[in-house]
PDB file of N, CA and C in Angstrom:
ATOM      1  N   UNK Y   1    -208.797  26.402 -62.407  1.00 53.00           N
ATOM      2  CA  UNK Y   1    -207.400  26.199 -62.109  1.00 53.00           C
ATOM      3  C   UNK Y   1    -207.182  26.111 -60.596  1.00 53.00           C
ATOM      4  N   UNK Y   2    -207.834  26.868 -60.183  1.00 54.00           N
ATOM      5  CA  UNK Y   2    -207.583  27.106 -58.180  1.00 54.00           C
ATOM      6  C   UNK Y   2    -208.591  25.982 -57.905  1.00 54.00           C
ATOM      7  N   UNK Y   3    -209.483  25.277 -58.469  1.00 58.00           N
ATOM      8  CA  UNK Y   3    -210.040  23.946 -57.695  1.00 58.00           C
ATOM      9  C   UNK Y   3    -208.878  22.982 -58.004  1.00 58.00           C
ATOM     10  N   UNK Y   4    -208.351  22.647 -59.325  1.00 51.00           N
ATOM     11  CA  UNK Y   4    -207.316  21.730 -59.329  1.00 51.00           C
ATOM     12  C   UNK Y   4    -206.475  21.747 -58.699  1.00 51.00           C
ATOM     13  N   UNK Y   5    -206.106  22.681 -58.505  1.00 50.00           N
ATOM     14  CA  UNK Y   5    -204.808  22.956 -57.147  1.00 50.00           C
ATOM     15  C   UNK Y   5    -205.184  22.658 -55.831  1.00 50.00           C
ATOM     16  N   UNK Y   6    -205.929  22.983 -55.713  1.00 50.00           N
ATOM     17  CA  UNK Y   6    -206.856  22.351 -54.228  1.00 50.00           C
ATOM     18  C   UNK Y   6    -206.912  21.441 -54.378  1.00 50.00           C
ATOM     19  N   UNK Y   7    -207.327  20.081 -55.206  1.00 50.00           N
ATOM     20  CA  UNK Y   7    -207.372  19.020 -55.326  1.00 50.00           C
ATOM     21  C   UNK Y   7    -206.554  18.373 -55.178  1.00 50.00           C
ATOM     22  N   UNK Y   8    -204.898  18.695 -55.484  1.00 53.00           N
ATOM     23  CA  UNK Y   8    -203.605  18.334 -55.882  1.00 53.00           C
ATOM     24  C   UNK Y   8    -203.221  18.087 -54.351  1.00 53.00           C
ATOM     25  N   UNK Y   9    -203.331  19.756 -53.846  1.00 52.00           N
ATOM     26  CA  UNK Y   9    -202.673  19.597 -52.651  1.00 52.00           C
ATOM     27  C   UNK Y   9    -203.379  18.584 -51.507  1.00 52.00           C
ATOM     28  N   UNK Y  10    -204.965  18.436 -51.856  1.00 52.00           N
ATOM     29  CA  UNK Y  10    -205.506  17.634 -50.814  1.00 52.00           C
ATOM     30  C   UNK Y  10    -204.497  16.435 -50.773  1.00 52.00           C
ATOM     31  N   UNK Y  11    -204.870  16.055 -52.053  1.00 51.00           N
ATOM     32  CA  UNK Y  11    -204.408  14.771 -52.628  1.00 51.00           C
ATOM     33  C   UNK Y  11    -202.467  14.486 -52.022  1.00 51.00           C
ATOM     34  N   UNK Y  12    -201.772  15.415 -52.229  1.00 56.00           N
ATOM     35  CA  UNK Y  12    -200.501  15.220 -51.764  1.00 56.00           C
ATOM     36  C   UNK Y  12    -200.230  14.618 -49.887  1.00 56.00           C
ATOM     37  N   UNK Y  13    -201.519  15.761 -48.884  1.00 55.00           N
ATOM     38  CA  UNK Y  13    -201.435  15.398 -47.883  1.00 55.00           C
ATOM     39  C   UNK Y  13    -202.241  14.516 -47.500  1.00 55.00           C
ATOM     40  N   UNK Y  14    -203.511  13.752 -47.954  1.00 50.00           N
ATOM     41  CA  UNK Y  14    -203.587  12.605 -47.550  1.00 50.00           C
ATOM     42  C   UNK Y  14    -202.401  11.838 -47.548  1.00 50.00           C
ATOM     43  N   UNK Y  15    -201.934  11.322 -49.046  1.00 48.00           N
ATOM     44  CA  UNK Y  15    -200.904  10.899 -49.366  1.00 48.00           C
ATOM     45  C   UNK Y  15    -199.605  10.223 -48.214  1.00 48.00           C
ATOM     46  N   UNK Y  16    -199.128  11.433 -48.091  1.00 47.00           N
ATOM     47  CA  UNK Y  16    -197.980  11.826 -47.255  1.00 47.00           C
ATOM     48  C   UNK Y  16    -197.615  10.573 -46.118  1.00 47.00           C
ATOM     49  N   UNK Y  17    -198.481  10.741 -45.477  1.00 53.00           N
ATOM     50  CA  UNK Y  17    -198.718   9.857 -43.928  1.00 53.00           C
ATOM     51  C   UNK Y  17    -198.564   8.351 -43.923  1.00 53.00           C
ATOM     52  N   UNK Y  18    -198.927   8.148 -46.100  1.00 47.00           N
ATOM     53  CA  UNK Y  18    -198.942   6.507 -46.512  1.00 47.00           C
ATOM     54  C   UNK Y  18    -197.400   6.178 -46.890  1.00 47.00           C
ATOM     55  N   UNK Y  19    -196.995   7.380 -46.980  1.00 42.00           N
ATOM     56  CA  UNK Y  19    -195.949   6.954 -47.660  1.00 42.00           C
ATOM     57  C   UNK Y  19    -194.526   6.813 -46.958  1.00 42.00           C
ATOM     58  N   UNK Y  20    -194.469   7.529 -45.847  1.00 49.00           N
ATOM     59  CA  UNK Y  20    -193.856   7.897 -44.478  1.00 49.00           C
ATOM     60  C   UNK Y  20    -194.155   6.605 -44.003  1.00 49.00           C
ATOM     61  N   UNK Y  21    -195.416   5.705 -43.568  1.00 54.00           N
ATOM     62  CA  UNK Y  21    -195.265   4.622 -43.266  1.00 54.00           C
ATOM     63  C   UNK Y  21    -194.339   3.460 -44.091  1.00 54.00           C
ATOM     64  N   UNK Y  22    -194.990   3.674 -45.357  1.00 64.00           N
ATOM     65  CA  UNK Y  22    -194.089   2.497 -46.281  1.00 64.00           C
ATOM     66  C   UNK Y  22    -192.478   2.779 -46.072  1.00 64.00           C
ATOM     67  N   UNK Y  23    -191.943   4.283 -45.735  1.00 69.00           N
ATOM     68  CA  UNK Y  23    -190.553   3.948 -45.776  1.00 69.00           C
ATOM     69  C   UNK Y  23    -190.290   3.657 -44.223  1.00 69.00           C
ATOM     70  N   UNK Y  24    -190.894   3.825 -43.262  1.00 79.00           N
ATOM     71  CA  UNK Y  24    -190.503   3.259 -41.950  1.00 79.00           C
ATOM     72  C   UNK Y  24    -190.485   1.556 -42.114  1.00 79.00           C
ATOM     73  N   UNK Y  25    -191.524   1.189 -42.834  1.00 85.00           N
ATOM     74  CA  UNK Y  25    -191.744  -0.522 -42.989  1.00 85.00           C
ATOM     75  C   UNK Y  25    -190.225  -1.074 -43.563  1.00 85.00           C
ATOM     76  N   UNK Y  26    -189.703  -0.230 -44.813  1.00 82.00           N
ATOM     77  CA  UNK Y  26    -189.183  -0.698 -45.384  1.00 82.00           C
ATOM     78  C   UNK Y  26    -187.868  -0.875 -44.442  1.00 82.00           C
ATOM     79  N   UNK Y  27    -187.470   0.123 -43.647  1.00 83.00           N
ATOM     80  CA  UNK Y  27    -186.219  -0.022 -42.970  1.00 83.00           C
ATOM     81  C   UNK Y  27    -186.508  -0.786 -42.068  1.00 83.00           C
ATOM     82  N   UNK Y  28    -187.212  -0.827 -41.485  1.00 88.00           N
ATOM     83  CA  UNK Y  28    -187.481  -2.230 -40.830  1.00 88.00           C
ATOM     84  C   UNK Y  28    -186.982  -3.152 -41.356  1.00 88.00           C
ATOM     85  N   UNK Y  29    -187.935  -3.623 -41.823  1.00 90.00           N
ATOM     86  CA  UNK Y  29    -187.188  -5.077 -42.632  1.00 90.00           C
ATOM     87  C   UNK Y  29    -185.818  -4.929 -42.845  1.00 90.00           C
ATOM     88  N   UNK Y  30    -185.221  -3.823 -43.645  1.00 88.00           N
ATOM     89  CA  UNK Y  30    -183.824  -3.799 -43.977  1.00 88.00           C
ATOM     90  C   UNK Y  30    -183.023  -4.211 -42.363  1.00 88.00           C
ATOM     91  N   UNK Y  31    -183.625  -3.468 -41.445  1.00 88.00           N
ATOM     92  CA  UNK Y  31    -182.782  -3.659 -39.752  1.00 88.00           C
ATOM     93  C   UNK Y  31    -182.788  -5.217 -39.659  1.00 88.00           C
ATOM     94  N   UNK Y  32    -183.884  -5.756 -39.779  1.00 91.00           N
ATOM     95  CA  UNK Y  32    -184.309  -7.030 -39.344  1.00 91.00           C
ATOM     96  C   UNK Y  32    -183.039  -7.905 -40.656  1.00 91.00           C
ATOM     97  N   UNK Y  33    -183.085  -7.732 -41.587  1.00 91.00           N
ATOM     98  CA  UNK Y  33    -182.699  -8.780 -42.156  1.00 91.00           C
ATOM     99  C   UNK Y  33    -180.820  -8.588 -42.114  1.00 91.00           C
ATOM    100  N   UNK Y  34    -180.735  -7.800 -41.804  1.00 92.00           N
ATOM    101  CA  UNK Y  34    -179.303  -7.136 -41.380  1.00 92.00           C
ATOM    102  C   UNK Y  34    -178.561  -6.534 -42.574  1.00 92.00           C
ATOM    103  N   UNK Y  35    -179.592  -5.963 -43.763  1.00 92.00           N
ATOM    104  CA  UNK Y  35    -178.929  -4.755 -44.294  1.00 92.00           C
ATOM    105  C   UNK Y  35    -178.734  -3.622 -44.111  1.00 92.00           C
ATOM    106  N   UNK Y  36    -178.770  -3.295 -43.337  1.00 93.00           N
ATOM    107  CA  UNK Y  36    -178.789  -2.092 -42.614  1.00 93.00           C
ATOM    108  C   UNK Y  36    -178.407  -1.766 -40.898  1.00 93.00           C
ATOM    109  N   UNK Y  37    -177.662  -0.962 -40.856  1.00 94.00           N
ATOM    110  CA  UNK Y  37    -177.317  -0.944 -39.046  1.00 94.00           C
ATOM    111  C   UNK Y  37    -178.802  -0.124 -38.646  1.00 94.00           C
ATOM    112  N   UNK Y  38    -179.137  -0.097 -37.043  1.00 94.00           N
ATOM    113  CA  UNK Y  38    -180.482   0.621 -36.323  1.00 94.00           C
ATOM    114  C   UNK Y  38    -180.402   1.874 -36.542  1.00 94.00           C
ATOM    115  N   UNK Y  39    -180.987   2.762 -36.978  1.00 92.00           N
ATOM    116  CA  UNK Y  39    -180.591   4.658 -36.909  1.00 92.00           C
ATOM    117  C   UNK Y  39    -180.132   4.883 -35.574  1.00 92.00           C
ATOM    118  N   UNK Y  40    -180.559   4.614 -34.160  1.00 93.00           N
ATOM    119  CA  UNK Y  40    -179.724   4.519 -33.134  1.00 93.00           C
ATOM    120  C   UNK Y  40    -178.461   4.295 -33.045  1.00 93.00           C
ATOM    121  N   UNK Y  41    -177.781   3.455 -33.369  1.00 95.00           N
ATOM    122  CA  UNK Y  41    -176.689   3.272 -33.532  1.00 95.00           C
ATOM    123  C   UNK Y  41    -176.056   4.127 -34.444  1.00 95.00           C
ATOM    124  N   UNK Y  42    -176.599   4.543 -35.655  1.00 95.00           N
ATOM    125  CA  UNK Y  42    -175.987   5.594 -36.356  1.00 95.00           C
ATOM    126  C   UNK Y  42    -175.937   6.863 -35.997  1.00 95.00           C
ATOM    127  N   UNK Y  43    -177.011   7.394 -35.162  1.00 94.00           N
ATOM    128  CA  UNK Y  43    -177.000   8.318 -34.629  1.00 94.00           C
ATOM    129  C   UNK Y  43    -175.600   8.919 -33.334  1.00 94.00           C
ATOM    130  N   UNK Y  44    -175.365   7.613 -32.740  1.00 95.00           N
ATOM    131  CA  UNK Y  44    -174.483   7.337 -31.776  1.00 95.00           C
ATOM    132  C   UNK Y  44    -172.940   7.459 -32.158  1.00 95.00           C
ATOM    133  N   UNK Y  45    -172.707   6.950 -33.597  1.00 96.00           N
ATOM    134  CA  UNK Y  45    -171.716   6.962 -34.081  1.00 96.00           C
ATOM    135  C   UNK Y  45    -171.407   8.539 -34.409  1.00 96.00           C
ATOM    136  N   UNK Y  46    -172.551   9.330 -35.299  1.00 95.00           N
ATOM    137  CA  UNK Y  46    -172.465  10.776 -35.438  1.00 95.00           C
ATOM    138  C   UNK Y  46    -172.156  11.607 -34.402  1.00 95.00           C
ATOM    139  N   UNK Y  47    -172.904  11.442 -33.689  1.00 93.00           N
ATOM    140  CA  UNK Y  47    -172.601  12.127 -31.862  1.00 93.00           C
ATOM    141  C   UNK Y  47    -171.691  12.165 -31.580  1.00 93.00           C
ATOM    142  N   UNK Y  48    -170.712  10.718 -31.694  1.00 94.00           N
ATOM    143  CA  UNK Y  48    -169.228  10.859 -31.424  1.00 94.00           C
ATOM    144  C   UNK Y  48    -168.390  11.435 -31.870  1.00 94.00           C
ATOM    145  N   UNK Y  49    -168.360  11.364 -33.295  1.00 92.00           N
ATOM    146  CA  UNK Y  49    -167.645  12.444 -34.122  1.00 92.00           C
ATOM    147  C   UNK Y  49    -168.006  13.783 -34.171  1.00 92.00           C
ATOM    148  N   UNK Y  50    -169.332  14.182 -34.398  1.00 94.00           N
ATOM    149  CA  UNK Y  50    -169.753  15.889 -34.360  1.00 94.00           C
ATOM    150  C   UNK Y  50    -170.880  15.927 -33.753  1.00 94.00           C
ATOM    151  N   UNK Y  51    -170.532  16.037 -32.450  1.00 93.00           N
ATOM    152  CA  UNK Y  51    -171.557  16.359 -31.384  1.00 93.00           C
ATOM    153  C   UNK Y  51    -172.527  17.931 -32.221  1.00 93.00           C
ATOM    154  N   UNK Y  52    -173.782  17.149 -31.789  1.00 94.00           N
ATOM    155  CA  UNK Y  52    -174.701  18.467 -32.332  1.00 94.00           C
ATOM    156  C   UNK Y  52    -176.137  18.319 -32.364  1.00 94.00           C
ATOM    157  N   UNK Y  53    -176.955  19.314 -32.376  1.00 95.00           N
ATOM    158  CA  UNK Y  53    -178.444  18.869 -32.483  1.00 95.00           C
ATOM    159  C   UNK Y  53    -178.977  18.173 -33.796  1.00 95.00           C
ATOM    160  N   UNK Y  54    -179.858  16.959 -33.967  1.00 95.00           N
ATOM    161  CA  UNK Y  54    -179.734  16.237 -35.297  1.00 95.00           C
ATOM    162  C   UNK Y  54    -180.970  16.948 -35.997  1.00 95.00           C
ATOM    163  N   UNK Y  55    -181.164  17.589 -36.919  1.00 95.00           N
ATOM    164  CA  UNK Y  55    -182.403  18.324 -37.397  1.00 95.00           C
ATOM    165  C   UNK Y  55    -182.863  17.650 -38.067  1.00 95.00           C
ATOM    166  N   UNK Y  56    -182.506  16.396 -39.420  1.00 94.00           N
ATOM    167  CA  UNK Y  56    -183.137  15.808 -39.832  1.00 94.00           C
ATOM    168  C   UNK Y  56    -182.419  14.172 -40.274  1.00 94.00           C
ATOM    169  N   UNK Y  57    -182.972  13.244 -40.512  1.00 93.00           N
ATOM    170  CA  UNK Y  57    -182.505  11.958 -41.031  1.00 93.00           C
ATOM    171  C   UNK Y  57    -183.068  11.421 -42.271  1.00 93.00           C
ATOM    172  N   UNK Y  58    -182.662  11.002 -43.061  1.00 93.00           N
ATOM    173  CA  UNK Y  58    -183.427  10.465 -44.102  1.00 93.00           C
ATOM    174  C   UNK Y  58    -181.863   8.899 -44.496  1.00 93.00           C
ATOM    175  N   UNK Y  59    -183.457   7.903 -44.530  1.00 92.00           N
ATOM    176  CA  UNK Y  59    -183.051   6.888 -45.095  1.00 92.00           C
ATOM    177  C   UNK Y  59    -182.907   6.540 -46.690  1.00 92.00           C
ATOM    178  N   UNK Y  60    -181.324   6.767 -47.512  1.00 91.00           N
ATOM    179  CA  UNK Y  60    -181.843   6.572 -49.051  1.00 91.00           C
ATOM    180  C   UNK Y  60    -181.231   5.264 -49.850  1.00 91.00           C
ATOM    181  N   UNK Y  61    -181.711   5.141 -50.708  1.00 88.00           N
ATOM    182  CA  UNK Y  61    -180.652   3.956 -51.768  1.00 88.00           C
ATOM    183  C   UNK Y  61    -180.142   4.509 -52.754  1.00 88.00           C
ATOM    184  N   UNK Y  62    -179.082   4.947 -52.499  1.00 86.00           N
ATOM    185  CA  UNK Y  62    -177.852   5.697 -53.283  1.00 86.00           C
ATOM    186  C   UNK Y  62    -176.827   4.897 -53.871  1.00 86.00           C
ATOM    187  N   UNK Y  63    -176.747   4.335 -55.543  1.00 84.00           N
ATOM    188  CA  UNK Y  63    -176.187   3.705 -56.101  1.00 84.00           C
ATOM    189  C   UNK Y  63    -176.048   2.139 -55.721  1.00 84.00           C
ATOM    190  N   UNK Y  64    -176.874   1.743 -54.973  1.00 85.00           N
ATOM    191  CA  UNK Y  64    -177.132   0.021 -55.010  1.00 85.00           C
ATOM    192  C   UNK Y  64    -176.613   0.387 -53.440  1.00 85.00           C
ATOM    193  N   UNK Y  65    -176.541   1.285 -52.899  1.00 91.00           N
ATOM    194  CA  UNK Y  65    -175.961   1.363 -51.531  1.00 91.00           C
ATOM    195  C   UNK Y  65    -177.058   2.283 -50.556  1.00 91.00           C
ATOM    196  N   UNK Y  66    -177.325   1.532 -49.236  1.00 94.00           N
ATOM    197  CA  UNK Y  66    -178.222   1.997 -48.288  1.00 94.00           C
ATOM    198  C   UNK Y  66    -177.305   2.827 -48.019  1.00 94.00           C
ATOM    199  N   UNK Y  67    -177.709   4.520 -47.483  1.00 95.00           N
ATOM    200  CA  UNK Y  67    -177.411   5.543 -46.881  1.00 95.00           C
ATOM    201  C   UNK Y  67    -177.929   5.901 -46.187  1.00 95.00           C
ATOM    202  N   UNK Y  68    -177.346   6.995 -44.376  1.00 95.00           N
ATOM    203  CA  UNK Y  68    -178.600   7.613 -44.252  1.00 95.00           C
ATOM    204  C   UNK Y  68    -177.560   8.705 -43.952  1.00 95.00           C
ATOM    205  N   UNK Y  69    -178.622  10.043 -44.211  1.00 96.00           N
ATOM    206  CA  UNK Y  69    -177.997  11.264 -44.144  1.00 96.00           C
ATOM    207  C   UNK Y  69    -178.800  12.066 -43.250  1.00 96.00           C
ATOM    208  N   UNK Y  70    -177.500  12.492 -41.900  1.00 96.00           N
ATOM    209  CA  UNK Y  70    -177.887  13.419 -41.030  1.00 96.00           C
ATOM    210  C   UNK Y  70    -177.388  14.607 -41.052  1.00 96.00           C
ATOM    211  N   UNK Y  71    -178.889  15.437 -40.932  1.00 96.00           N
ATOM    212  CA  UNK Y  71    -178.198  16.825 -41.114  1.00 96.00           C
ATOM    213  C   UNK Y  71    -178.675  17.425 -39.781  1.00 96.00           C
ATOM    214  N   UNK Y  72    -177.055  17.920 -39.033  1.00 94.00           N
ATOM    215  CA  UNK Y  72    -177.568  18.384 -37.999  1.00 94.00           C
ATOM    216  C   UNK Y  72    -177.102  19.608 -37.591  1.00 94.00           C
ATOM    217  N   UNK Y  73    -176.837  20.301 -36.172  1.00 95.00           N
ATOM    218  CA  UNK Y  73    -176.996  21.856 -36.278  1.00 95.00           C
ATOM    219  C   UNK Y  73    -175.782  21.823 -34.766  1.00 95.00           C
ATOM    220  N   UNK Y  74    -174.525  21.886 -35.381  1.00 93.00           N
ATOM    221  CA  UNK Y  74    -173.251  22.178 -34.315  1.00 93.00           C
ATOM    222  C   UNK Y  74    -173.613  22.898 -32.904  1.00 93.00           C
ATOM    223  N   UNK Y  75    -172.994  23.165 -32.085  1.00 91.00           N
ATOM    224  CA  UNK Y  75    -173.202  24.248 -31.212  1.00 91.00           C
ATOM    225  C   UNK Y  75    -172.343  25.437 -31.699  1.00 91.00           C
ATOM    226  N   UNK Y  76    -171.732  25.630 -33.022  1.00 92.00           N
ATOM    227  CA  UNK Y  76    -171.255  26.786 -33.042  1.00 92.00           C
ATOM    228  C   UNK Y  76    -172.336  27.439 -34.428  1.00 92.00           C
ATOM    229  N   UNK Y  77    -173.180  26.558 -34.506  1.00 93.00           N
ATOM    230  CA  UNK Y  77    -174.508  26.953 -35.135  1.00 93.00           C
ATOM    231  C   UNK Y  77    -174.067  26.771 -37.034  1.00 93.00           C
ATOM    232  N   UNK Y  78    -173.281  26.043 -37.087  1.00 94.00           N
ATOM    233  CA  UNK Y  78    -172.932  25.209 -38.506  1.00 94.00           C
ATOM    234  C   UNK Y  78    -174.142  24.345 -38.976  1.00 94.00           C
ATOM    235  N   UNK Y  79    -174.775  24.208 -39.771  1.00 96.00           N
ATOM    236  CA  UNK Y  79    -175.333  23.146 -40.487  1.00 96.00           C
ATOM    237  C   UNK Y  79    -174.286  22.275 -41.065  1.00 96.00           C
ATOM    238  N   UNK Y  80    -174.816  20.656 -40.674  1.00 96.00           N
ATOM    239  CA  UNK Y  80    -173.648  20.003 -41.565  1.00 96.00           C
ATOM    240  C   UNK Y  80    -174.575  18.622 -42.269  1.00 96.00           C
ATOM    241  N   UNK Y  81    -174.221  18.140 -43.070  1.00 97.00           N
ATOM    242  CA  UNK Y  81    -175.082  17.102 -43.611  1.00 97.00           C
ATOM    243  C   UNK Y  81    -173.931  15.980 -43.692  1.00 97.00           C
ATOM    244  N   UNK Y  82    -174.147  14.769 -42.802  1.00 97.00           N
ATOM    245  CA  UNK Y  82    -173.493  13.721 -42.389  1.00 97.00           C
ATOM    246  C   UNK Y  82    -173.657  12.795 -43.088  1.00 97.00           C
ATOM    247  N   UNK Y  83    -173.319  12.151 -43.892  1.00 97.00           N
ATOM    248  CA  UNK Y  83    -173.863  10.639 -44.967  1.00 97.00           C
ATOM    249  C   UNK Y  83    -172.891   9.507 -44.482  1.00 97.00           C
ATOM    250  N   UNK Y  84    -173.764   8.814 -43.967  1.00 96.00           N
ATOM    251  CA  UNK Y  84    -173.007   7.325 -43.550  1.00 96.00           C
ATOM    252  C   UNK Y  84    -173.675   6.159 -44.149  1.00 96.00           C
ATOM    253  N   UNK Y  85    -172.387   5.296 -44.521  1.00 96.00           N
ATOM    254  CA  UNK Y  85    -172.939   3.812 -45.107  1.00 96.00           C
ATOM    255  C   UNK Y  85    -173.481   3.048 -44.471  1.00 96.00           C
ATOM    256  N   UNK Y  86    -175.411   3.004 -44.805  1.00 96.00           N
ATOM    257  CA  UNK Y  86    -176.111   2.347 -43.819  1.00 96.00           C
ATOM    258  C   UNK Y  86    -175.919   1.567 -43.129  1.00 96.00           C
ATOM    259  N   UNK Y  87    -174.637  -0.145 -43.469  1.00 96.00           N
ATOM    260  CA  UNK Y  87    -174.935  -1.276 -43.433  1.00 96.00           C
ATOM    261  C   UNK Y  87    -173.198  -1.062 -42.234  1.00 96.00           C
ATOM    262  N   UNK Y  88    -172.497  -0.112 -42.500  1.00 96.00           N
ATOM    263  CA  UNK Y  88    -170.885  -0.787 -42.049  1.00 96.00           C
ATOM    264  C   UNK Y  88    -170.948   0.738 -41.027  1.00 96.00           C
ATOM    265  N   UNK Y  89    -171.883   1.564 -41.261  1.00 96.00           N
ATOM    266  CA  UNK Y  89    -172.015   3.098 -40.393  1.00 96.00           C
ATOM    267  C   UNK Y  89    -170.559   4.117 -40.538  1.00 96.00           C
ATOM    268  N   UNK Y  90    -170.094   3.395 -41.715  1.00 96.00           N
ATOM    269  CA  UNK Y  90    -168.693   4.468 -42.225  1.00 96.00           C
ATOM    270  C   UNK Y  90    -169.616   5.754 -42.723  1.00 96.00           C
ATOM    271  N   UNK Y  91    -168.437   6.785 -42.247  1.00 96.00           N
ATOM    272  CA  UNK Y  91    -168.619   7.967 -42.438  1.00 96.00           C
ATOM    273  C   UNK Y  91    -168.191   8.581 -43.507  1.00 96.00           C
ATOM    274  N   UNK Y  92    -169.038   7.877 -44.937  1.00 96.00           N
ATOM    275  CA  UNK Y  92    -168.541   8.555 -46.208  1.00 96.00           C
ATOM    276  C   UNK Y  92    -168.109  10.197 -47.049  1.00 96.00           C
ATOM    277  N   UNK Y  93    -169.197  11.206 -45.958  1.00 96.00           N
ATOM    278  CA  UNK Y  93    -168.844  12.439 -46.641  1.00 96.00           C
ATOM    279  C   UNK Y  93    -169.589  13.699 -45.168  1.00 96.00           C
ATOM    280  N   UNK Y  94    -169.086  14.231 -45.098  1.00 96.00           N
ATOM    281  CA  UNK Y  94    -169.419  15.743 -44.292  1.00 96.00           C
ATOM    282  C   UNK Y  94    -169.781  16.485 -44.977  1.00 96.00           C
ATOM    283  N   UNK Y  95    -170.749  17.326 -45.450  1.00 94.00           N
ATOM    284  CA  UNK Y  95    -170.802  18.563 -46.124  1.00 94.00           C
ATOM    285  C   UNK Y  95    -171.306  19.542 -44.894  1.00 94.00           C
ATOM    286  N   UNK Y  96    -171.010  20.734 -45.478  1.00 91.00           N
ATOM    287  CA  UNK Y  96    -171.510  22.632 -44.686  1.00 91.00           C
ATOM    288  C   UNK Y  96    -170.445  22.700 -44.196  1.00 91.00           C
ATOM    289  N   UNK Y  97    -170.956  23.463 -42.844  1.00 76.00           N
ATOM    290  CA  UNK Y  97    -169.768  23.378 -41.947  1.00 76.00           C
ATOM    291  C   UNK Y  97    -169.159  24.582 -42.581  1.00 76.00           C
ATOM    292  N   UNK Y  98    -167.798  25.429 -41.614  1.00 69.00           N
ATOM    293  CA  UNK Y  98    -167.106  26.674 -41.949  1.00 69.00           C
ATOM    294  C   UNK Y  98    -166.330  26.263 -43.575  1.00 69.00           C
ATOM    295  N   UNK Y  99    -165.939  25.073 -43.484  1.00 53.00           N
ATOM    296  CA  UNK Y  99    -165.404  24.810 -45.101  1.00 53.00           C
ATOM    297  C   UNK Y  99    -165.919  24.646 -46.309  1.00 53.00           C
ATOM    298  N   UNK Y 100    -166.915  25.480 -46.093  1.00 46.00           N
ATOM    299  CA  UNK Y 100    -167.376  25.266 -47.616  1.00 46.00           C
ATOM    300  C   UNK Y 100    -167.373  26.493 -48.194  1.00 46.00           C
ATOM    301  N   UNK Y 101    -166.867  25.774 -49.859  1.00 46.00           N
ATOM    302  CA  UNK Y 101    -166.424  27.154 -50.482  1.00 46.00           C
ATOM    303  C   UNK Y 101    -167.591  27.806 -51.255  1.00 46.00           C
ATOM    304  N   UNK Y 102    -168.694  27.731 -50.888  1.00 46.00           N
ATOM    305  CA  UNK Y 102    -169.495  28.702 -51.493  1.00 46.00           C
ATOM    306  C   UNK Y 102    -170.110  29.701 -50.184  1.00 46.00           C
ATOM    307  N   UNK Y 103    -169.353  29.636 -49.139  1.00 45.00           N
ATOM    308  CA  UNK Y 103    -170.025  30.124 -47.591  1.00 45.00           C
ATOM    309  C   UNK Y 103    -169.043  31.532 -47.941  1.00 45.00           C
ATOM    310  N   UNK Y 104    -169.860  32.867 -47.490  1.00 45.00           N
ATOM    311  CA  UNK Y 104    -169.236  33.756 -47.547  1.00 45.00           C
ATOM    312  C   UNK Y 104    -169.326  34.113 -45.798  1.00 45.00           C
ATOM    313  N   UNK Y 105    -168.481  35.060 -45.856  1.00 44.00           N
ATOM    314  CA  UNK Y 105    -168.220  35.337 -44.508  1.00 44.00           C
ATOM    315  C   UNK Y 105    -169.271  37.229 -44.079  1.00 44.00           C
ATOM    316  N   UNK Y 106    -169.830  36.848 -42.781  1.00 40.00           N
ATOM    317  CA  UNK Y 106    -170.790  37.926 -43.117  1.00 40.00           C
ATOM    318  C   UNK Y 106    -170.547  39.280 -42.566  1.00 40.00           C
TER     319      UNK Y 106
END
């Protein structure tokens, strides 16, 4: 059982590095063919509205619609997860942040 698992996990991190490329390729092309705005520019747009450190980005296809969702880290130390419409960089949804109702107060 503990060699298969070893095996698994080898197997996951070779993996990893191939697959991280294929989705950088893919947004490429999407930039290039103009479905999609540059993450620069999206990034730029976020900044303006909620200045903050960006902790992570991910590019997705959410209902026939390019997204990318930034989740980044306020200076009043909020996590917030930013989702903008890849192609027009509208700012479809905010989540975290002090308004959320499952946040208790400590």
């Amino acid at each position: 059982m503990k060699t298969v698992f070893l095996v698994l996990l080898g197997l996951m991190l070779v993996s990893a590095p191939a697959l991280a490329d294929r989705d950088s390729d893919r947004a490429r092309r999407a930039v290039q063919a103009g479905d999609i705005r540059p993450l620069a520019e999206a990034l730029a747009k976020v900044e303006a509205t909620h200045p903050g450190r960006v902790l992570d980005v991910e590019l997705e296809d959410e209902h026939a619609k390019m997204i990318y969702e930034v989740k980044l880290l306020t200076a009043e130390g909020q996590v917030l997860k930013i989702i903008l419409d890849a192609k027009s960089l509208e700012i479809l949804k905010v989540k975290g942040g002090k308004d959320r109702p499952d946040r208790k107060e400590r």
